[in-house]
Amino acid sequence: EDKVVQSPLSLVVHEGDTVTLNCSYEVTNFRSLLWYKQEKKAPTFLFMLTSSGIEKKSGRLSSILDKKELFSILNITATQTGDSAIYLCAVTPQGAQKLVFGQGTRLTINP
Amino acid sequence: DTEVTQTPKHLVMGMTNKKSLKCEQHMGHRAMYWYKQKAKKPPELMFVYSYEKLSINESVPSRFSPECPNSSLLNLHLHALQPEDSALYLCASSPQIPPANYGYTFGSGTRLTVV
């Protein structure tokens, strides 16, 4: 059965800290891994990763995929209170019609 | 227009009511999805429509009835729901299936409370 596990489940840090969120997966015929940020309502898209070792960056956020060890990390540097959210990792097997989500990491940034 | 629009944003309904959730996108996406999300849990897939045809039904109870009248609209008809059906209902779309190549665009959700 396809499975995505995120860690930690919950993380509380101070503004300005750097955080690393983890996502490991077991999936048949992996095709892509996606990161989403969810605040009060809809998840918003952050990154799609398909190739190992190529870092994707957007401002203070970056992510990388390791297809050999079957995991991805999401880094956030110089965190701000607006980064407080649930971060969801999802993978899609090749040809599958749906995403398989992890449980999410609830990140809280205290001022 | 790069959004998925869901209405209503909030809905409170009794167990004997019939109501509908609506989802609309004008991005030309041909795959649309309904997800249910309980508090502190990830979204769970309910239905997938591809080219206006039901492609996946994840063994959802018949009190939830999806409908795709055209390529831009997706409805979820609700009847005789239970309090445990209270959740955030998310609609999503992707250009095509499989979403692996494209990812999803999510709507802002309908927060449903069944009393």
Short mmCIF file of C-alpha atoms in Angstrom, two decimals, chain B residues 3 7 10 12 33 35 38 44 49 57 59-60 62 69 76 90 93 98 100 112:
data_model
loop_
_atom_site.label_atom_id
_atom_site.label_comp_id
_atom_site.label_asym_id
_atom_site.label_seq_id
_atom_site.Cartn_x
_atom_site.Cartn_y
_atom_site.Cartn_z
CA GLU B 3 -8.76 29.78 -9.08
CA THR B 7 -19.63 27.86 -2.46
CA HIS B 10 -19.82 27.62 5.48
CA VAL B 12 -24.88 24.18 8.72
CA TYR B 33 -11.85 16.06 -7.32
CA TYR B 35 -11.81 15.65 -0.83
CA LYS B 38 -11.37 16.24 9.24
CA GLU B 44 -9.10 12.10 2.02
CA TYR B 49 -14.06 13.15 -12.38
CA ASN B 57 -15.52 6.65 -6.08
CA SER B 59 -16.45 3.78 -1.43
CA VAL B 60 -18.21 6.92 -0.30
CA SER B 62 -24.60 7.13 -1.03
CA PRO B 69 -22.80 18.99 -15.29
CA LEU B 76 -21.69 17.46 -4.32
CA LEU B 90 -12.28 20.57 -0.59
CA SER B 93 -8.75 20.42 -10.20
CA PRO B 98 -2.75 11.76 -13.78
CA ALA B 100 1.39 13.58 -11.01
CA LEU B 112 -19.83 21.75 6.78
#
